[in-house]
Amino acid sequence: MNFVPKRGGIEELWKNSFLDDVSIKTKQKYSQTGDAWPCILLRKKSFNDLHKLYYICLKEKNKLLGEQYFHFQNGTKMIQHGRLKKVKLTMKRILTVLSRRAIHAQCIRAKDILKKQQEREIYETQKFQLEEQLLYLKHKINILKNTSSLEKYSLKLSLTKIQNQIDQLTIILNPLRKETMHLLIPNFKYQRKYSDLPGFISWKKQNIVALRNNMDKLNKFY
């Protein structure tokens, strides 16, 4: 039999809090906390660990906000009121660590893309020069027409040699083009993903094609 862990319900958001029907000593134990998590320790955690810790802090924050509102309604003083600040500080540091990791990953990716783009430009330049030579040789062969000579034979040999070099460069360039092609793709933030109108968002005025041709004939009924 597979063991399925029991999932708690919504009571997890206030369980083991100050509002439980327990003794005062137990409530004072609930209020005993340490310092907020430092960034040095958070940087050593994995993404899953940080995600779990953030969710735990979120539940703790909900408990403390409920306790704070309870004391506000009754006009009493909250025990260890600095707990809420520590939880918020921990959550803020977790988000800071995750954002810095994302920035670092993007920087590494950008360096890799720049290196591949520079390599692609070198190969593209070589291919362009070879294609120009290929066109020049074809033109010279066409000038010679049907005459069979040693010059024409040498031109054909050099033509096949250049064509082989172009094919080799094409094989090298195909993966580089795929890896750098996403530079031409617009940002996903400006795409119409949740709209029935096709195309990307432009900041110019856009109208429906069916209505654009008859804009002068539209009647306003308001």
mmCIF file of C-alpha atoms in Angstrom:
data_model
loop_
_atom_site.group_PDB
_atom_site.id
_atom_site.type_symbol
_atom_site.label_atom_id
_atom_site.label_comp_id
_atom_site.label_asym_id
_atom_site.label_seq_id
_atom_site.Cartn_x
_atom_site.Cartn_y
_atom_site.Cartn_z
ATOM 1 C CA MET A 1 0.000 0.000 0.000
ATOM 2 C CA ASN A 2 1.206 3.463 -0.842
ATOM 3 C CA PHE A 3 1.472 5.847 2.051
ATOM 4 C CA VAL A 4 -0.289 9.128 1.347
ATOM 5 C CA PRO A 5 0.572 11.921 3.798
ATOM 6 C CA LYS A 6 -2.386 13.520 5.486
ATOM 7 C CA ARG A 7 -3.047 17.011 4.268
ATOM 8 C CA GLY A 8 -4.320 19.524 6.719
ATOM 9 C CA GLY A 9 -7.209 21.803 6.000
ATOM 10 C CA ILE A 10 -7.645 25.497 6.497
ATOM 11 C CA GLU A 11 -7.093 25.060 10.232
ATOM 12 C CA GLU A 12 -3.346 25.000 9.525
ATOM 13 C CA LEU A 13 -3.521 28.761 9.138
ATOM 14 C CA TRP A 14 -4.309 29.266 12.830
ATOM 15 C CA LYS A 15 -3.316 25.986 14.505
ATOM 16 C CA ASN A 16 -0.797 26.241 17.398
ATOM 17 C CA SER A 17 -1.379 29.960 17.709
ATOM 18 C CA PHE A 18 -2.212 32.299 20.564
ATOM 19 C CA LEU A 19 -5.928 31.926 19.846
ATOM 20 C CA ASP A 20 -5.998 28.196 20.701
ATOM 21 C CA ASP A 21 -7.986 27.086 23.738
ATOM 22 C CA VAL A 22 -4.925 26.137 25.804
ATOM 23 C CA SER A 23 -3.264 27.317 28.992
ATOM 24 C CA ILE A 24 -1.341 30.581 29.279
ATOM 25 C CA LYS A 25 1.986 28.739 29.702
ATOM 26 C CA THR A 26 1.448 26.989 26.385
ATOM 27 C CA LYS A 27 0.588 30.306 24.742
ATOM 28 C CA GLN A 28 3.790 31.812 26.123
ATOM 29 C CA LYS A 29 5.729 28.904 24.611
ATOM 30 C CA TYR A 30 4.145 29.700 21.260
ATOM 31 C CA SER A 31 5.414 33.277 21.534
ATOM 32 C CA GLN A 32 9.059 32.265 22.115
ATOM 33 C CA THR A 33 10.965 32.801 18.880
ATOM 34 C CA GLY A 34 14.500 33.357 17.695
ATOM 35 C CA ASP A 35 15.925 35.803 15.214
ATOM 36 C CA ALA A 36 14.959 36.123 11.581
ATOM 37 C CA TRP A 37 16.701 33.890 9.056
ATOM 38 C CA PRO A 38 19.951 35.517 7.869
ATOM 39 C CA CYS A 39 20.769 35.690 4.163
ATOM 40 C CA ILE A 40 23.962 33.668 4.697
ATOM 41 C CA LEU A 41 21.948 30.581 5.620
ATOM 42 C CA LEU A 42 19.223 31.206 3.045
ATOM 43 C CA ARG A 43 21.760 31.268 0.200
ATOM 44 C CA LYS A 44 22.749 27.683 1.047
ATOM 45 C CA LYS A 45 19.180 26.417 0.677
ATOM 46 C CA SER A 46 17.745 24.965 -2.505
ATOM 47 C CA PHE A 47 14.732 26.362 -4.319
ATOM 48 C CA ASN A 48 12.384 23.732 -2.839
ATOM 49 C CA ASP A 49 13.615 24.413 0.691
ATOM 50 C CA LEU A 50 13.123 28.146 0.237
ATOM 51 C CA HIS A 51 9.648 27.528 -1.171
ATOM 52 C CA LYS A 52 8.694 25.430 1.887
ATOM 53 C CA LEU A 53 10.196 27.963 4.276
ATOM 54 C CA TYR A 54 8.318 30.805 2.594
ATOM 55 C CA TYR A 55 5.041 28.899 2.932
ATOM 56 C CA ILE A 56 5.748 28.254 6.626
ATOM 57 C CA CYS A 57 6.460 31.956 7.126
ATOM 58 C CA LEU A 58 3.238 32.785 5.298
ATOM 59 C CA LYS A 59 1.223 30.611 7.688
ATOM 60 C CA GLU A 60 3.038 32.108 10.671
ATOM 61 C CA LYS A 61 2.356 35.595 9.374
ATOM 62 C CA ASN A 62 -1.352 34.791 9.109
ATOM 63 C CA LYS A 63 -1.384 33.547 12.713
ATOM 64 C CA LEU A 64 0.376 36.656 13.983
ATOM 65 C CA LEU A 65 -1.929 38.975 12.057
ATOM 66 C CA GLY A 66 -4.925 37.208 13.591
ATOM 67 C CA GLU A 67 -3.393 37.534 17.033
ATOM 68 C CA GLN A 68 -2.624 41.203 16.407
ATOM 69 C CA TYR A 69 -6.207 41.888 15.357
ATOM 70 C CA PHE A 70 -7.491 39.985 18.415
ATOM 71 C CA HIS A 71 -5.476 42.205 20.756
ATOM 72 C CA PHE A 72 -6.558 45.283 18.807
ATOM 73 C CA GLN A 73 -10.234 44.395 19.293
ATOM 74 C CA ASN A 74 -9.802 43.721 23.007
ATOM 75 C CA GLY A 75 -7.495 46.658 23.660
ATOM 76 C CA THR A 76 -4.700 44.469 25.058
ATOM 77 C CA LYS A 77 -0.984 44.348 24.365
ATOM 78 C CA MET A 78 0.406 41.683 22.064
ATOM 79 C CA ILE A 79 3.060 39.392 23.547
ATOM 80 C CA GLN A 80 6.371 39.580 21.677
ATOM 81 C CA HIS A 81 5.050 41.955 19.044
ATOM 82 C CA GLY A 82 8.400 41.813 17.199
ATOM 83 C CA ARG A 83 7.604 38.326 15.886
ATOM 84 C CA LEU A 84 5.629 39.720 12.970
ATOM 85 C CA LYS A 85 8.550 41.914 11.946
ATOM 86 C CA LYS A 86 10.923 38.917 12.044
ATOM 87 C CA VAL A 87 8.616 36.830 9.857
ATOM 88 C CA LYS A 88 8.224 39.637 7.321
ATOM 89 C CA LEU A 89 11.986 40.160 7.286
ATOM 90 C CA THR A 90 12.570 36.455 6.632
ATOM 91 C CA MET A 91 10.062 36.461 3.763
ATOM 92 C CA LYS A 92 11.694 39.547 2.284
ATOM 93 C CA ARG A 93 15.136 37.946 2.478
ATOM 94 C CA ILE A 94 13.876 34.759 0.809
ATOM 95 C CA LEU A 95 12.521 36.791 -2.107
ATOM 96 C CA THR A 96 15.803 38.720 -2.286
ATOM 97 C CA VAL A 97 17.847 35.511 -2.459
ATOM 98 C CA LEU A 98 15.596 34.056 -5.161
ATOM 99 C CA SER A 99 15.649 37.256 -7.214
ATOM 100 C CA ARG A 100 19.447 37.461 -7.033
ATOM 101 C CA ARG A 101 19.705 33.850 -8.143
ATOM 102 C CA ALA A 102 17.464 34.612 -11.107
ATOM 103 C CA ILE A 103 19.545 37.683 -12.001
ATOM 104 C CA HIS A 104 22.748 35.632 -11.775
ATOM 105 C CA ALA A 105 21.276 32.927 -14.012
ATOM 106 C CA GLN A 106 20.185 35.549 -16.546
ATOM 107 C CA CYS A 107 23.682 37.093 -16.555
ATOM 108 C CA ILE A 108 25.288 33.704 -17.224
ATOM 109 C CA ARG A 109 22.754 33.047 -19.973
ATOM 110 C CA ALA A 110 23.400 36.472 -21.513
ATOM 111 C CA LYS A 111 27.169 35.848 -21.555
ATOM 112 C CA ASP A 112 26.614 32.493 -23.231
ATOM 113 C CA ILE A 113 24.305 34.064 -25.811
ATOM 114 C CA LEU A 114 26.819 36.849 -26.513
ATOM 115 C CA LYS A 115 29.600 34.331 -27.034
ATOM 116 C CA LYS A 116 27.479 32.272 -29.427
ATOM 117 C CA GLN A 117 26.332 35.397 -31.251
ATOM 118 C CA GLN A 118 29.927 36.510 -31.830
ATOM 119 C CA GLU A 119 30.817 33.030 -33.054
ATOM 120 C CA ARG A 120 27.817 33.060 -35.367
ATOM 121 C CA GLU A 121 28.803 36.435 -36.828
ATOM 122 C CA ILE A 122 32.252 35.078 -37.725
ATOM 123 C CA TYR A 123 30.792 32.060 -39.514
ATOM 124 C CA GLU A 124 28.114 34.146 -41.219
ATOM 125 C CA THR A 125 30.792 36.495 -42.569
ATOM 126 C CA GLN A 126 32.831 33.579 -43.882
ATOM 127 C CA LYS A 127 29.772 32.074 -45.532
ATOM 128 C CA PHE A 128 28.843 35.380 -47.151
ATOM 129 C CA GLN A 129 32.334 35.787 -48.600
ATOM 130 C CA LEU A 130 32.298 32.239 -49.947
ATOM 131 C CA GLU A 131 28.893 32.780 -51.536
ATOM 132 C CA GLU A 132 30.215 35.896 -53.257
ATOM 133 C CA GLN A 133 33.160 33.903 -54.587
ATOM 134 C CA LEU A 134 30.747 31.205 -55.734
ATOM 135 C CA LEU A 135 28.694 33.695 -57.724
ATOM 136 C CA TYR A 136 31.847 35.149 -59.271
ATOM 137 C CA LEU A 137 33.068 31.706 -60.370
ATOM 138 C CA LYS A 138 29.672 30.833 -61.834
ATOM 139 C CA HIS A 139 29.760 34.052 -63.801
ATOM 140 C CA LYS A 140 33.203 33.223 -65.195
ATOM 141 C CA ILE A 141 32.057 29.728 -66.157
ATOM 142 C CA ASN A 142 29.057 31.187 -67.972
ATOM 143 C CA ILE A 143 31.362 33.479 -69.919
ATOM 144 C CA LEU A 144 33.415 30.507 -71.119
ATOM 145 C CA LYS A 145 30.190 28.841 -72.312
ATOM 146 C CA ASN A 146 30.607 25.360 -73.806
ATOM 147 C CA THR A 147 34.313 25.573 -74.481
ATOM 148 C CA SER A 148 36.298 22.793 -72.871
ATOM 149 C CA SER A 149 39.525 24.158 -71.481
ATOM 150 C CA LEU A 150 41.829 23.723 -68.547
ATOM 151 C CA GLU A 151 40.681 27.026 -67.082
ATOM 152 C CA LYS A 152 37.053 25.918 -67.053
ATOM 153 C CA TYR A 153 37.973 22.610 -65.430
ATOM 154 C CA SER A 154 39.924 24.382 -62.670
ATOM 155 C CA LEU A 155 37.038 26.778 -62.107
ATOM 156 C CA LYS A 156 34.643 23.862 -61.647
ATOM 157 C CA LEU A 157 36.990 22.231 -59.146
ATOM 158 C CA SER A 158 37.252 25.413 -57.122
ATOM 159 C CA LEU A 159 33.460 25.776 -57.403
ATOM 160 C CA THR A 160 32.855 22.363 -55.824
ATOM 161 C CA LYS A 161 35.460 23.095 -53.159
ATOM 162 C CA ILE A 162 33.759 26.351 -52.182
ATOM 163 C CA GLN A 163 30.355 24.654 -52.201
ATOM 164 C CA ASN A 164 31.639 22.013 -49.767
ATOM 165 C CA GLN A 165 32.952 24.738 -47.480
ATOM 166 C CA ILE A 166 29.569 26.475 -47.555
ATOM 167 C CA ASP A 167 27.830 23.204 -46.654
ATOM 168 C CA GLN A 168 30.175 22.688 -43.714
ATOM 169 C CA LEU A 169 29.538 26.225 -42.484
ATOM 170 C CA THR A 170 25.778 25.670 -42.802
ATOM 171 C CA ILE A 171 26.029 22.574 -40.597
ATOM 172 C CA ILE A 172 27.917 24.619 -37.991
ATOM 173 C CA LEU A 173 25.544 27.585 -38.242
ATOM 174 C CA ASN A 174 22.238 25.719 -37.871
ATOM 175 C CA PRO A 175 22.517 25.073 -34.083
ATOM 176 C CA LEU A 176 23.958 28.550 -33.509
ATOM 177 C CA ARG A 177 21.030 30.122 -35.344
ATOM 178 C CA LYS A 178 18.529 28.195 -33.244
ATOM 179 C CA GLU A 179 20.231 29.205 -29.999
ATOM 180 C CA THR A 180 20.384 32.884 -30.935
ATOM 181 C CA MET A 181 17.085 33.109 -32.829
ATOM 182 C CA HIS A 182 15.087 33.871 -29.663
ATOM 183 C CA LEU A 183 16.774 37.283 -29.635
ATOM 184 C CA LEU A 184 14.386 38.197 -32.455
ATOM 185 C CA ILE A 185 11.303 36.997 -30.536
ATOM 186 C CA PRO A 186 9.459 39.871 -28.790
ATOM 187 C CA ASN A 187 9.032 39.921 -25.062
ATOM 188 C CA PHE A 188 6.272 37.657 -23.757
ATOM 189 C CA LYS A 189 4.847 40.581 -21.774
ATOM 190 C CA TYR A 190 3.708 42.224 -24.995
ATOM 191 C CA GLN A 191 1.944 39.191 -26.463
ATOM 192 C CA ARG A 192 -1.827 38.799 -26.705
ATOM 193 C CA LYS A 193 -2.022 35.492 -24.888
ATOM 194 C CA TYR A 194 -5.374 36.108 -23.259
ATOM 195 C CA SER A 195 -7.133 37.810 -26.152
ATOM 196 C CA ASP A 196 -9.063 36.555 -29.156
ATOM 197 C CA LEU A 197 -7.356 39.136 -31.377
ATOM 198 C CA PRO A 198 -4.216 37.788 -33.082
ATOM 199 C CA GLY A 199 -0.854 39.498 -33.195
ATOM 200 C CA PHE A 200 1.294 41.372 -30.726
ATOM 201 C CA ILE A 201 0.390 44.468 -28.784
ATOM 202 C CA SER A 202 1.537 47.727 -30.328
ATOM 203 C CA TRP A 203 1.101 51.045 -28.644
ATOM 204 C CA LYS A 204 -0.624 52.458 -31.728
ATOM 205 C CA LYS A 205 -4.406 52.523 -32.028
ATOM 206 C CA GLN A 206 -5.706 49.177 -33.227
ATOM 207 C CA ASN A 207 -9.168 48.488 -34.588
ATOM 208 C CA ILE A 208 -10.858 45.359 -35.837
ATOM 209 C CA VAL A 209 -10.345 44.955 -39.578
ATOM 210 C CA ALA A 210 -14.065 44.477 -40.227
ATOM 211 C CA LEU A 211 -14.851 47.755 -38.496
ATOM 212 C CA ARG A 212 -11.818 49.710 -39.667
ATOM 213 C CA ASN A 213 -13.136 49.998 -43.227
ATOM 214 C CA ASN A 214 -16.504 51.299 -42.038
ATOM 215 C CA MET A 215 -15.477 53.555 -39.177
ATOM 216 C CA ASP A 216 -17.322 56.533 -40.669
ATOM 217 C CA LYS A 217 -20.577 54.592 -40.979
ATOM 218 C CA LEU A 218 -20.732 53.495 -37.348
ATOM 219 C CA ASN A 219 -23.679 54.859 -35.402
ATOM 220 C CA LYS A 220 -23.554 55.525 -31.696
ATOM 221 C CA PHE A 221 -26.628 54.407 -29.779
ATOM 222 C CA TYR A 222 -25.765 56.073 -26.490
#
